[in-house]
Structures are given as C-alpha cells and as structure tokens.
Coordinates of C-alpha atoms in Angstrom, one line a residue:
Chain A
M1 CA 140.9 47.3 161.0
R2 CA 142.8 49.8 163.1
V3 CA 141.3 48.3 166.2
V4 CA 142.4 44.8 165.0
L5 CA 145.9 46.0 164.4
F6 CA 146.0 47.7 167.8
M7 CA 144.8 44.6 169.5
L8 CA 147.4 42.5 167.7
M9 CA 150.0 45.0 168.9
L10 CA 148.9 44.6 172.5
V11 CA 149.1 40.8 172.1
A12 CA 152.5 41.1 170.5
C13 CA 153.7 43.2 173.4
A14 CA 152.4 40.7 175.9
C15 CA 154.5 37.9 174.3
A16 CA 157.5 39.9 173.4
D17 CA 159.3 40.1 176.8
P18 CA 163.0 39.5 176.3
P19 CA 164.5 36.5 178.0
R20 CA 165.9 37.4 181.4
Q21 CA 169.1 35.4 181.1
T22 CA 171.2 34.2 178.2
D23 CA 173.0 31.0 177.6
A24 CA 176.3 32.9 178.0
A25 CA 175.7 33.5 181.8
P26 CA 178.1 31.4 183.9
P27 CA 176.6 28.7 186.2
R28 CA 175.8 30.2 189.6
R29 CA 177.5 27.4 191.5
A30 CA 180.9 28.4 190.3
E31 CA 180.8 31.4 192.7
P32 CA 179.3 30.4 196.1
A33 CA 177.9 33.3 198.0
K34 CA 179.6 34.5 201.1
Q35 CA 176.3 35.5 202.6
P36 CA 173.5 32.9 203.3
A37 CA 171.6 32.5 200.1
K38 CA 168.5 34.7 200.5
E39 CA 165.6 35.0 198.1
P40 CA 164.9 38.6 197.2
A41 CA 161.4 39.4 198.2
R42 CA 160.4 40.9 194.9
E43 CA 156.9 41.7 193.9
L44 CA 155.8 39.4 191.1
T45 CA 156.1 41.0 187.7
T46 CA 156.0 39.7 184.2
E47 CA 159.5 41.0 183.6
T48 CA 161.0 37.8 185.0
L49 CA 158.9 35.5 182.8
P50 CA 160.6 33.6 180.0
G51 CA 159.7 35.3 176.7
L52 CA 159.5 33.8 173.3
R53 CA 162.9 33.6 171.7
P54 CA 163.6 35.3 168.4
G55 CA 163.4 33.1 165.3
P56 CA 161.5 32.8 162.0
G57 CA 157.8 32.1 162.6
R58 CA 157.7 33.7 166.0
E59 CA 155.0 36.1 164.9
H60 CA 152.7 33.2 164.0
V61 CA 153.0 31.9 167.5
I62 CA 152.2 35.2 169.0
G63 CA 149.2 35.8 166.7
N64 CA 147.7 32.3 167.0
C65 CA 148.6 31.2 170.5
C66 CA 149.0 34.2 172.7
G67 CA 145.4 35.4 172.4
C68 CA 144.5 33.1 175.2
H69 CA 147.6 32.3 177.2
S70 CA 150.9 34.1 177.5
G71 CA 154.1 33.0 175.7
A72 CA 155.7 31.9 179.0
I73 CA 154.2 28.4 179.0
I74 CA 155.5 27.9 175.4
A75 CA 158.9 29.3 176.2
S76 CA 159.3 27.0 179.2
N77 CA 158.5 23.8 177.4
R78 CA 161.0 21.9 175.2
L79 CA 159.5 19.2 173.1
T80 CA 160.0 17.4 169.9
R81 CA 158.2 18.6 166.7
D82 CA 155.8 15.6 167.0
A83 CA 155.0 16.5 170.6
W84 CA 154.4 20.2 169.7
N85 CA 152.1 19.0 166.9
E86 CA 150.1 17.1 169.5
V87 CA 149.9 20.2 171.7
I88 CA 148.4 22.2 168.9
D89 CA 145.9 19.3 168.3
T90 CA 144.9 19.5 172.0
M91 CA 144.5 23.2 171.8
Q92 CA 142.1 22.8 168.9
K93 CA 140.2 19.8 170.3
K94 CA 139.8 20.8 173.9
H95 CA 140.4 24.6 174.2
G96 CA 138.6 26.2 171.3
M97 CA 141.6 27.1 169.2
H98 CA 140.8 28.0 165.6
A99 CA 141.8 26.0 162.6
L100 CA 145.2 26.8 161.1
R101 CA 146.2 27.0 157.4
G102 CA 148.7 24.3 156.5
R103 CA 151.6 26.7 155.9
V104 CA 150.8 28.6 159.2
R105 CA 150.9 25.4 161.2
R106 CA 154.2 24.4 159.5
A107 CA 155.7 27.8 160.2
I108 CA 154.7 27.5 163.9
L109 CA 156.1 24.0 164.1
D110 CA 159.3 25.1 162.4
Y111 CA 159.7 27.8 165.0
L112 CA 159.1 25.5 167.9
E113 CA 161.3 22.8 166.6
A114 CA 164.1 25.4 166.2
V115 CA 163.9 27.2 169.5
Q116 CA 162.0 25.0 171.8
R117 CA 163.6 21.6 171.2
P118 CA 164.7 19.2 173.9
D119 CA 167.9 20.1 175.7
D120 CA 169.7 19.4 179.0
P121 CA 167.4 20.8 181.7
G122 CA 170.1 20.4 184.4
L123 CA 172.1 23.2 182.9
R124 CA 169.2 25.5 182.5
L125 CA 167.5 25.0 185.8
G126 CA 170.1 26.7 187.9
K127 CA 169.5 30.0 186.1
A128 CA 165.7 29.9 186.4
S129 CA 165.6 28.9 190.1
P130 CA 169.0 29.0 191.7
W131 CA 167.6 27.9 195.0
A132 CA 166.6 24.6 193.4
T133 CA 170.2 23.6 192.5
P134 CA 172.0 21.3 192.8
L135 CA 168.8 19.3 192.7
Y136 CA 168.5 17.9 189.3
R137 CA 170.8 15.8 187.3
P138 CA 170.2 14.6 183.7
N139 CA 168.8 11.1 183.6
P140 CA 171.8 9.0 182.5
F141 CA 169.5 6.3 181.0
W142 CA 167.9 8.7 178.6
K143 CA 168.6 7.3 175.2
Chain B
M1 CA 139.6 35.9 172.4
L2 CA 141.8 38.8 173.5
P3 CA 141.9 39.9 177.1
L4 CA 139.4 42.6 178.1
A5 CA 140.9 46.0 178.6
G6 CA 141.3 47.1 182.2
D7 CA 141.4 43.6 183.6
P8 CA 143.6 43.7 186.7
Q9 CA 145.1 40.3 185.7
D10 CA 146.6 41.8 182.6
K11 CA 148.6 44.6 184.0
K12 CA 152.2 44.4 182.8
S13 CA 154.0 45.2 186.0
D14 CA 153.1 44.2 189.6
V15 CA 150.9 41.3 188.6
L16 CA 150.2 40.3 192.1
R17 CA 150.4 42.8 194.9
D18 CA 149.7 40.2 197.5
K19 CA 152.5 37.7 196.8
R20 CA 156.1 38.2 197.8
G21 CA 159.1 36.6 196.3
L22 CA 157.4 33.8 194.3
R23 CA 158.8 32.6 191.1
M24 CA 156.3 33.1 188.3
L25 CA 156.1 30.5 185.7
S26 CA 153.2 32.0 183.7
D27 CA 151.0 35.0 183.9
R28 CA 148.2 33.9 181.7
P29 CA 147.1 31.7 183.4
L30 CA 148.8 32.7 186.6
N31 CA 151.2 30.0 187.9
A32 CA 153.8 30.8 190.5
E33 CA 155.8 28.7 192.9
T34 CA 157.5 29.5 196.2
P35 CA 161.3 29.3 196.7
V36 CA 161.9 26.6 199.3
T37 CA 163.6 29.1 201.6
L38 CA 160.3 31.1 201.7
L39 CA 158.4 28.0 202.9
D40 CA 160.3 28.1 206.3
D41 CA 157.2 29.1 208.3
D42 CA 155.4 26.4 210.3
F43 CA 152.4 27.3 208.3
T44 CA 152.6 29.0 204.9
P45 CA 151.3 32.5 205.0
N46 CA 148.9 33.6 202.2
D47 CA 151.4 35.8 200.6
R48 CA 153.9 32.9 200.2
F49 CA 151.4 30.2 199.1
F50 CA 151.9 29.0 195.5
V51 CA 149.4 29.8 192.9
R52 CA 148.2 27.3 190.2
N53 CA 145.4 28.6 188.0
N54 CA 144.0 27.0 184.9
G55 CA 141.9 29.9 183.8
R56 CA 141.0 33.5 184.7
V57 CA 140.2 34.4 188.3
P58 CA 136.5 35.2 188.6
R59 CA 135.6 38.8 189.1
R60 CA 133.6 37.9 192.2
A61 CA 136.8 36.6 193.7
L62 CA 138.8 39.6 192.7
G63 CA 136.2 41.8 194.3
Q64 CA 135.6 39.5 197.3
E65 CA 131.9 39.8 196.5
L66 CA 129.6 37.2 197.9
K67 CA 126.3 38.5 196.6
G68 CA 124.4 36.0 194.4
W69 CA 126.8 33.1 195.2
S70 CA 125.6 29.6 196.2
L71 CA 126.9 26.0 196.1
T72 CA 124.8 23.4 194.3
I73 CA 124.9 19.8 195.3
D74 CA 123.1 17.7 192.7
G75 CA 123.1 14.4 190.8
E76 CA 122.9 11.0 192.5
V77 CA 121.4 12.6 195.7
E78 CA 118.0 12.2 197.4
K79 CA 117.6 15.9 197.7
E80 CA 119.3 18.6 195.6
L81 CA 120.8 21.4 197.8
Q82 CA 121.5 25.0 197.0
L83 CA 123.5 26.5 199.9
T84 CA 124.6 30.0 200.6
L85 CA 127.8 30.5 202.6
P86 CA 125.9 31.0 205.9
A87 CA 124.0 27.8 205.3
I88 CA 127.3 26.0 204.7
Q89 CA 128.8 27.5 207.8
D90 CA 125.9 26.1 209.8
F91 CA 127.4 22.6 209.6
E92 CA 130.0 21.7 212.1
T93 CA 133.1 23.8 211.5
V94 CA 136.6 22.3 211.5
E95 CA 140.0 24.0 211.4
R96 CA 142.8 22.0 209.9
A97 CA 146.3 22.7 208.7
L98 CA 146.5 21.0 205.3
V99 CA 149.1 20.5 202.7
I100 CA 148.1 21.2 199.1
E101 CA 150.7 20.1 196.5
C102 CA 150.4 20.3 192.8
G103 CA 150.6 16.9 191.1
G104 CA 153.3 18.3 188.8
N105 CA 155.5 19.6 191.6
G106 CA 159.1 18.6 190.6
R107 CA 158.2 18.2 186.9
A108 CA 161.3 20.2 185.9
G109 CA 163.4 17.2 186.9
Y110 CA 162.2 14.8 184.3
V111 CA 164.4 14.1 181.3
P112 CA 163.3 14.2 178.5
Q113 CA 161.3 17.2 179.5
A114 CA 157.6 16.5 180.4
K115 CA 154.9 18.8 179.1
G116 CA 153.5 21.4 181.4
N117 CA 154.4 23.9 184.0
Q118 CA 158.0 23.3 185.0
W119 CA 157.6 23.4 188.7
T120 CA 160.8 22.7 190.7
L121 CA 160.2 22.4 194.5
G122 CA 157.8 25.1 195.4
A123 CA 154.3 24.0 194.2
V124 CA 153.4 23.1 197.8
G125 CA 152.2 24.8 200.9
C126 CA 150.6 24.1 204.2
A127 CA 148.1 26.7 205.5
K128 CA 145.4 26.7 208.2
F129 CA 142.0 26.2 206.6
K130 CA 138.5 26.6 208.2
G131 CA 135.5 24.9 206.7
V132 CA 133.1 22.0 207.0
R133 CA 133.4 18.3 206.1
L134 CA 132.1 17.6 202.6
R135 CA 130.8 14.4 204.1
D136 CA 128.3 16.3 206.3
V137 CA 127.0 18.3 203.4
L138 CA 126.7 15.2 201.2
Q139 CA 124.9 13.3 204.0
R140 CA 122.4 16.2 204.2
A141 CA 121.7 15.7 200.5
G142 CA 121.5 12.0 201.0
L143 CA 123.6 9.8 198.7
K144 CA 121.9 7.4 196.4
K145 CA 123.3 3.9 196.0
T146 CA 124.4 4.9 192.6
A147 CA 126.7 7.6 193.9
T148 CA 130.2 6.7 192.6
Y149 CA 132.2 9.9 192.1
I150 CA 132.0 13.6 192.5
G151 CA 132.9 16.3 190.0
Y152 CA 133.4 20.0 190.9
Y153 CA 132.6 23.1 188.9
G154 CA 134.0 26.5 189.6
E155 CA 133.5 30.1 188.5
D156 CA 136.9 30.4 186.9
V157 CA 136.7 31.3 183.2
H158 CA 138.4 29.5 180.4
L159 CA 141.3 31.5 179.0
S160 CA 139.5 31.7 175.6
G161 CA 136.6 33.5 177.2
D162 CA 134.2 30.7 176.1
T163 CA 131.8 30.4 179.0
T164 CA 130.7 26.9 177.8
K165 CA 134.1 25.6 178.7
S166 CA 135.6 24.9 182.2
P167 CA 139.2 25.6 182.7
I168 CA 139.3 22.6 185.0
S169 CA 136.6 20.3 186.4
R170 CA 138.1 17.3 188.3
G171 CA 136.8 15.0 190.9
V172 CA 137.4 12.1 193.3
P173 CA 135.8 8.7 194.1
I174 CA 132.9 9.0 196.5
A175 CA 135.0 7.3 199.3
K176 CA 137.5 10.2 199.2
A177 CA 134.7 12.7 199.0
M178 CA 133.2 11.1 202.1
D179 CA 136.5 10.9 204.0
E180 CA 136.3 13.0 207.2
H181 CA 139.3 15.1 206.1
T182 CA 137.9 16.3 202.8
L183 CA 136.7 19.8 203.4
L184 CA 134.7 22.7 201.9
A185 CA 136.8 25.6 203.1
W186 CA 136.1 29.4 203.1
E187 CA 139.0 30.6 205.3
M188 CA 142.7 30.5 204.8
N189 CA 145.0 31.5 207.6
G190 CA 142.2 33.4 209.4
V191 CA 140.9 35.4 206.5
P192 CA 138.4 34.7 203.7
L193 CA 140.0 32.8 200.8
P194 CA 142.1 35.3 198.8
A195 CA 141.1 35.7 195.2
Q196 CA 143.9 33.5 193.9
H197 CA 143.0 30.7 196.3
G198 CA 139.4 30.2 195.5
F199 CA 137.1 32.8 197.1
P200 CA 134.5 32.2 198.4
L201 CA 134.7 28.4 198.8
R202 CA 137.1 25.7 197.8
L203 CA 137.3 22.0 198.1
I204 CA 140.3 20.4 199.8
C205 CA 141.1 16.7 199.2
P206 CA 144.1 16.3 201.4
G207 CA 147.0 14.1 200.2
W208 CA 145.8 14.0 196.6
P209 CA 147.0 16.1 193.8
G210 CA 146.1 19.8 194.2
S211 CA 143.9 19.7 191.1
T212 CA 141.4 17.7 193.1
S213 CA 141.0 20.6 195.4
G214 CA 138.8 22.8 193.2
K215 CA 138.6 26.5 193.7
W216 CA 135.8 29.1 193.3
L217 CA 133.2 26.4 193.7
R218 CA 129.7 26.6 192.4
R219 CA 128.7 23.0 192.1
I220 CA 129.5 19.5 193.3
W221 CA 127.9 17.0 190.9
V222 CA 127.5 13.6 192.5
R223 CA 127.8 11.1 189.6
D224 CA 127.1 7.5 188.9
R225 CA 130.4 7.1 187.0
V226 CA 133.9 8.4 186.9
H227 CA 133.7 12.2 186.3
D228 CA 134.9 13.2 182.8
G229 CA 135.2 17.0 183.2
T230 CA 138.1 19.0 181.9
K231 CA 141.5 17.6 183.0
M232 CA 139.9 14.2 183.9
T233 CA 140.4 12.7 180.4
G234 CA 143.4 11.8 178.2
Q235 CA 146.7 11.7 180.1
A236 CA 145.8 14.4 182.6
Y237 CA 146.8 13.5 186.2
R238 CA 147.5 9.9 185.2
L239 CA 150.5 7.8 185.6
P240 CA 151.5 4.8 183.4
K241 CA 150.1 1.5 184.9
R242 CA 153.5 -0.1 184.1
P243 CA 156.9 1.7 184.2
V244 CA 158.1 3.0 180.8
T245 CA 161.4 4.1 179.4
P246 CA 161.8 7.9 179.3
G247 CA 160.2 9.5 176.3
T248 CA 157.7 6.6 175.6
K249 CA 154.3 7.5 174.2
V250 CA 151.7 6.0 176.5
A251 CA 148.0 5.6 175.6
P252 CA 145.5 7.0 178.2
D253 CA 144.0 3.5 178.6
D254 CA 147.4 2.3 179.8
M255 CA 147.4 5.0 182.5
A256 CA 145.6 5.4 185.9
F257 CA 144.7 8.4 188.0
I258 CA 147.1 9.6 190.6
E259 CA 145.5 9.2 194.0
E260 CA 147.7 9.6 197.1
M261 CA 150.8 11.8 196.4
P262 CA 154.1 10.1 197.4
V263 CA 156.2 11.0 200.5
K264 CA 158.2 14.2 200.2
S265 CA 160.3 16.7 202.1
I266 CA 162.0 20.0 201.6
I267 CA 165.0 21.8 203.3
T268 CA 163.8 25.3 204.1
F269 CA 166.9 26.4 206.0
P270 CA 169.6 27.1 205.0
G271 CA 169.4 27.9 201.4
S272 CA 171.6 26.2 198.9
G273 CA 175.1 27.7 198.4
V274 CA 175.7 29.1 201.9
E275 CA 179.1 29.2 203.5
H276 CA 179.4 27.5 206.8
R277 CA 182.2 27.5 209.4
K278 CA 183.6 24.0 210.1
D279 CA 183.9 24.4 213.8
Q280 CA 180.1 24.7 214.4
P281 CA 177.3 22.3 213.7
L282 CA 175.1 23.2 210.9
A283 CA 171.4 23.5 211.9
L284 CA 169.1 22.4 209.2
R285 CA 165.3 22.4 209.1
G286 CA 162.4 21.8 206.8
H287 CA 159.1 20.0 206.4
A288 CA 157.9 16.5 205.4
W289 CA 154.6 15.2 204.3
S290 CA 152.9 12.4 202.4
G291 CA 149.7 11.6 200.6
S292 CA 148.8 9.1 203.3
G293 CA 149.0 11.9 205.9
D294 CA 151.8 10.8 208.1
V295 CA 155.6 10.7 207.8
R296 CA 157.4 8.2 210.0
A297 CA 161.1 9.3 209.8
M298 CA 163.4 11.9 208.4
H299 CA 167.1 11.6 207.6
V300 CA 169.8 13.8 206.2
S301 CA 173.2 12.8 204.6
I302 CA 176.3 14.8 204.0
D303 CA 178.2 12.1 202.0
F304 CA 175.9 11.5 199.0
G305 CA 173.8 9.0 200.7
Q306 CA 176.5 6.7 202.1
T307 CA 175.5 7.4 205.7
W308 CA 172.3 8.9 207.1
I309 CA 171.7 11.0 210.2
A310 CA 168.3 10.8 211.8
A311 CA 166.5 14.2 212.0
D312 CA 164.2 15.1 214.8
L313 CA 160.7 14.8 213.2
K314 CA 157.7 16.4 214.9
P315 CA 154.2 14.9 214.6
P316 CA 151.8 16.8 212.5
V317 CA 149.4 19.2 214.3
N318 CA 146.6 17.2 212.6
R319 CA 146.5 14.5 209.8
Y320 CA 147.6 15.8 206.4
A321 CA 149.5 18.8 207.8
W322 CA 153.2 18.7 207.1
Q323 CA 155.7 17.9 209.8
R324 CA 158.6 20.0 211.0
W325 CA 162.0 18.3 211.0
T326 CA 165.3 19.6 212.4
A327 CA 168.8 18.3 212.3
A328 CA 172.3 19.4 213.2
V329 CA 175.3 18.0 211.3
R330 CA 179.0 18.3 211.7
F331 CA 181.4 18.3 208.8
P332 CA 184.7 16.4 209.1
T333 CA 186.7 18.8 206.9
A334 CA 186.4 22.0 205.1
G335 CA 185.2 21.7 201.5
S336 CA 182.2 21.5 199.2
Y337 CA 179.4 19.3 200.5
E338 CA 175.9 18.4 199.5
V339 CA 173.2 17.9 202.1
W340 CA 170.5 15.4 201.1
A341 CA 167.1 15.2 202.9
R342 CA 165.0 12.0 202.8
A343 CA 161.6 11.3 204.3
T344 CA 160.2 7.8 205.0
D345 CA 156.4 7.3 205.1
T346 CA 154.5 5.0 207.5
T347 CA 154.7 2.0 205.1
G348 CA 158.5 2.3 205.0
K349 CA 158.7 3.9 201.5
Q350 CA 161.4 6.5 201.2
Q351 CA 161.9 9.3 198.8
P352 CA 164.0 8.1 195.8
M353 CA 167.6 9.3 195.5
V354 CA 167.2 10.1 191.8
V355 CA 164.2 11.4 189.8
P356 CA 161.8 8.4 189.8
G357 CA 160.2 6.7 186.8
W358 CA 159.5 9.0 183.8
N359 CA 155.9 9.6 182.9
P360 CA 154.5 11.6 180.0
K361 CA 153.1 14.4 182.0
G362 CA 155.9 14.6 184.6
Y363 CA 153.9 14.0 187.8
C364 CA 155.0 12.9 191.2
N365 CA 158.7 13.7 191.2
N366 CA 159.4 13.2 194.9
A367 CA 163.1 12.8 194.6
M368 CA 165.1 14.0 197.6
Q369 CA 166.1 17.6 197.8
R370 CA 169.9 18.3 197.8
I371 CA 171.6 21.6 198.7
S372 CA 175.2 22.6 198.5
I373 CA 177.1 23.9 201.5
Q374 CA 180.6 25.4 201.3
V375 CA 182.3 24.5 204.6
V376 CA 185.2 26.8 205.4

C-alpha cells in the first residue's frame, strides 16, 4: 500500500509542474528587442513544459492519465468536452487505458472542459514560442 | 504502468544532454521542436534536430548496443531475409541530405485547435544520412506480384509498457518503398544514429510525413494490402477528401492518407523582432523544400504580400534536400514591418498566405512564415 502511495506521489510530481507563464504576462511584441532576437541555448528540461492547471478533478487526470504519458500533451490541447471524451475513448480502445467509473470519467471531463477548453491560440502562441510570432492569426471564418 | 525507476528518460532535470535550445512539447513521450533561428545551418546538426517520439526509446538505442539486432524482411517476398547491420552495409551505400518533416508541423496555427502536438515551425530538419536503398534490399528478397504495401515495426516500447502494442507502425505503398530515394539509414551527420533518432537503423521516405520514416527498425513487412498498424487507422495522417469548414467532424472513410508534403519554407535569419537600421539593406536567409523534392522559386515581401521580391534560391545538393535561399531588402521608411517568405514548387503551387484548409488532426499547415522587423 505504501509502495502504491509512493508511486502515486511520483506520478503526481511528474504532472504537477507549475505553468511557466501566466495569462497576466504582457505580449512580447509590445517591447521589441534592441538586440537581434537570439534563442537561449538552454538544455532541455521539464521545467519549461506546460503543467496541468489547477482545478477540481485535476487529481483524477494525474492518477488515470499520467501513468503512461506526461501531463504536457494534455495541457497543450484545448478541445471541447465531446472531443476530450473521444480522446479518452481512443486511449481505452487503442492504448490499453483501464476502464473508468462513471463519476471518475465525469470528473475528468469536468476538469478538462473547465481548464482545457478552446480559446484564441494566436494570443497564447507568442508566449510559448516567441520566435514563431507574428506567424499565426485566428481564422476569421471560424464560426 | 508506471515508469521504471532509474530510467534515464524520466530524470526531472536535463532530460536530454545532447540537444541544445529545442522547445520541448512533451517529455513522455519526448517531443521537441527546433526554434527556426537554430535551423540556420546548411545541414541540421544532430543536437539541433527535432525529436518526435511516440513511445519509449529502446534501451538498445540508449546504450548504442548492436548485439542481437537484425532487420527482418518478410511477407509477400520470394525469400525472407534476416540482415545484420554489416549485411545491410554490404549493399551499395548512398549518402544523401534529406529533409524529414513531421506531418503535424504547423499544427498550432489551426483554429479551432486541432488535436495533437502543437508544433509551430520547427518539426523539420535536413541532415546528411548514410544508408542503402530499401529498393536494393527488397529486390534481394524478391517481391511477389501480390506486394502492395510495406509496414515497419520498431523496437520502441508503447508508453503503457505493453509489449504487444506498437507505439507506431506505419508504411507506404510499394511504389514509394521501391523509389530510389527511400533509404535504410544507419548514420546521421557522420555518426551512428543517435538514440533519439532511431539507432541502429531507420527508414527514410523523403518528402512524405515524418511518421513514414520509422525509427529503431526491426522488421519491414511486405503486405498484400494497405498496412493497418498503429497510426495507420482512423484519422491518423489523413486529410479530408473534400474541404470542410473548421471544426467539422469527418469520418475516417471520408479521409485519405497524406502522401507528399506541401511546399514550405522558413526564415532562419534574422529572428523575429530584431531592430534594423534603415540605411542598410536587410540580409535574410532560410531554407525551402517540398514533398516533390524540388522548389522552383522563393520570394519575400515587406508590404504584406502586395509586392514580392525574388530571393536567390540555390539548387538542392541532391533531391529531397532543402534549398538555401538568400535575399536583401531595403525599407522605404523607418517603422514596424513584417517580412513574409513564400516558396513556389515545380508545379507552380505556392505556400498559402493564411493557414490552409482546416482538418481534424491539423496536418500540413504550410502557411508562409512572417517575421517582424523594427526599422529605425
């Protein structure tokens, strides 16, 4: 039991990286650099990965999803509740995910619908990869 | 289900000692793209080449251990082959600079957001590979008349740890497999394939989505039908047969495999956001490539596409390598400008100005790159 708890803690730690940037950060383009824009040659670390945002039900995502893959792929996708439901179906049909109790699946979907819902990616992208701005504009024909 | 203790892939800090400056999208599985300014080299060095993994890197690759490895060629062949690396190296060796681009490169641009890794510009690289033609190996095995498709299997391990599952097992039609440019490669930029790039042997299907270029190969199965391994079914690597409005649900039967990637280019110098003095021309450079293996023209614009300036475009060192382009532009006034870069392929198709038609999995966004320049 202690081993199980310890393992769960390890998994929780792996998914619990805090987000690197907040929505309060100003857009980078408002202050153009005087020096040529240079990418810092950092070593790759997990500190820069997007982490799972706080919200009710987050622990169900960590416990049921992060055993196989990290939280980063979840935190970088923004989908409707229906689309997230299909993602869970795919995990179960194709990738060996275990069955979920009804209330657990609902708790996971509630969390994802709350914190990983569709938004305007144009605003977000500049923070994640400033060297890719001003590349993307929202599709004006999106209904 | 949980990662094994002591696995080097699961260290919290310093996940990859041998990569510099890449933007990591995910650690399990490892996915990391290259900032465009770090793709400025004529050929992408190993420590700058993007990584797209679907599962766990095999221990053999991490340890660069060849013992016990062989490649099986079986299925619709006259003679099944089991080849060690020296046996493969006995075929005629070729060295080629080849572009490998993820099918989802640019996915981040789609609105509404498409499912998957949110690559922006850097899921692409062009390295020098050494290997043999898959064609020569398949001819040694002798293809039966029923040979229609190939499917590859690698040593990478499914994230769940279930050894009966493949993280990825894709393939291509037999014509592409038999194309003289399709390689089995063991060397990348003069050294054995690094662990992340498929040691000891990988497939390279140039011009097609990177997922057709399987890593950590153990088997090529010659099949009498379209391969149906992992990431060959459903919507994986398929585009809608007819254009759809953004956000539409599309049935897999209404979709078709991506084959040749569309024409594309990047600006590798300068980076976006630089300041530039008006009295000097601005020197720009980058690369261009296409799934058909040749780019015909390259243009840049400083006025949002109203007028275009022809760039100097070099020929590729061999087919399916990317092509270097350079241009020098003068700005009429000080101010805030955008520079756009547009490649044209040999059929006359250009990169679109905006993100092209939405598709459910966000593939093939080959929209022009745009950078901002502050002219003072």
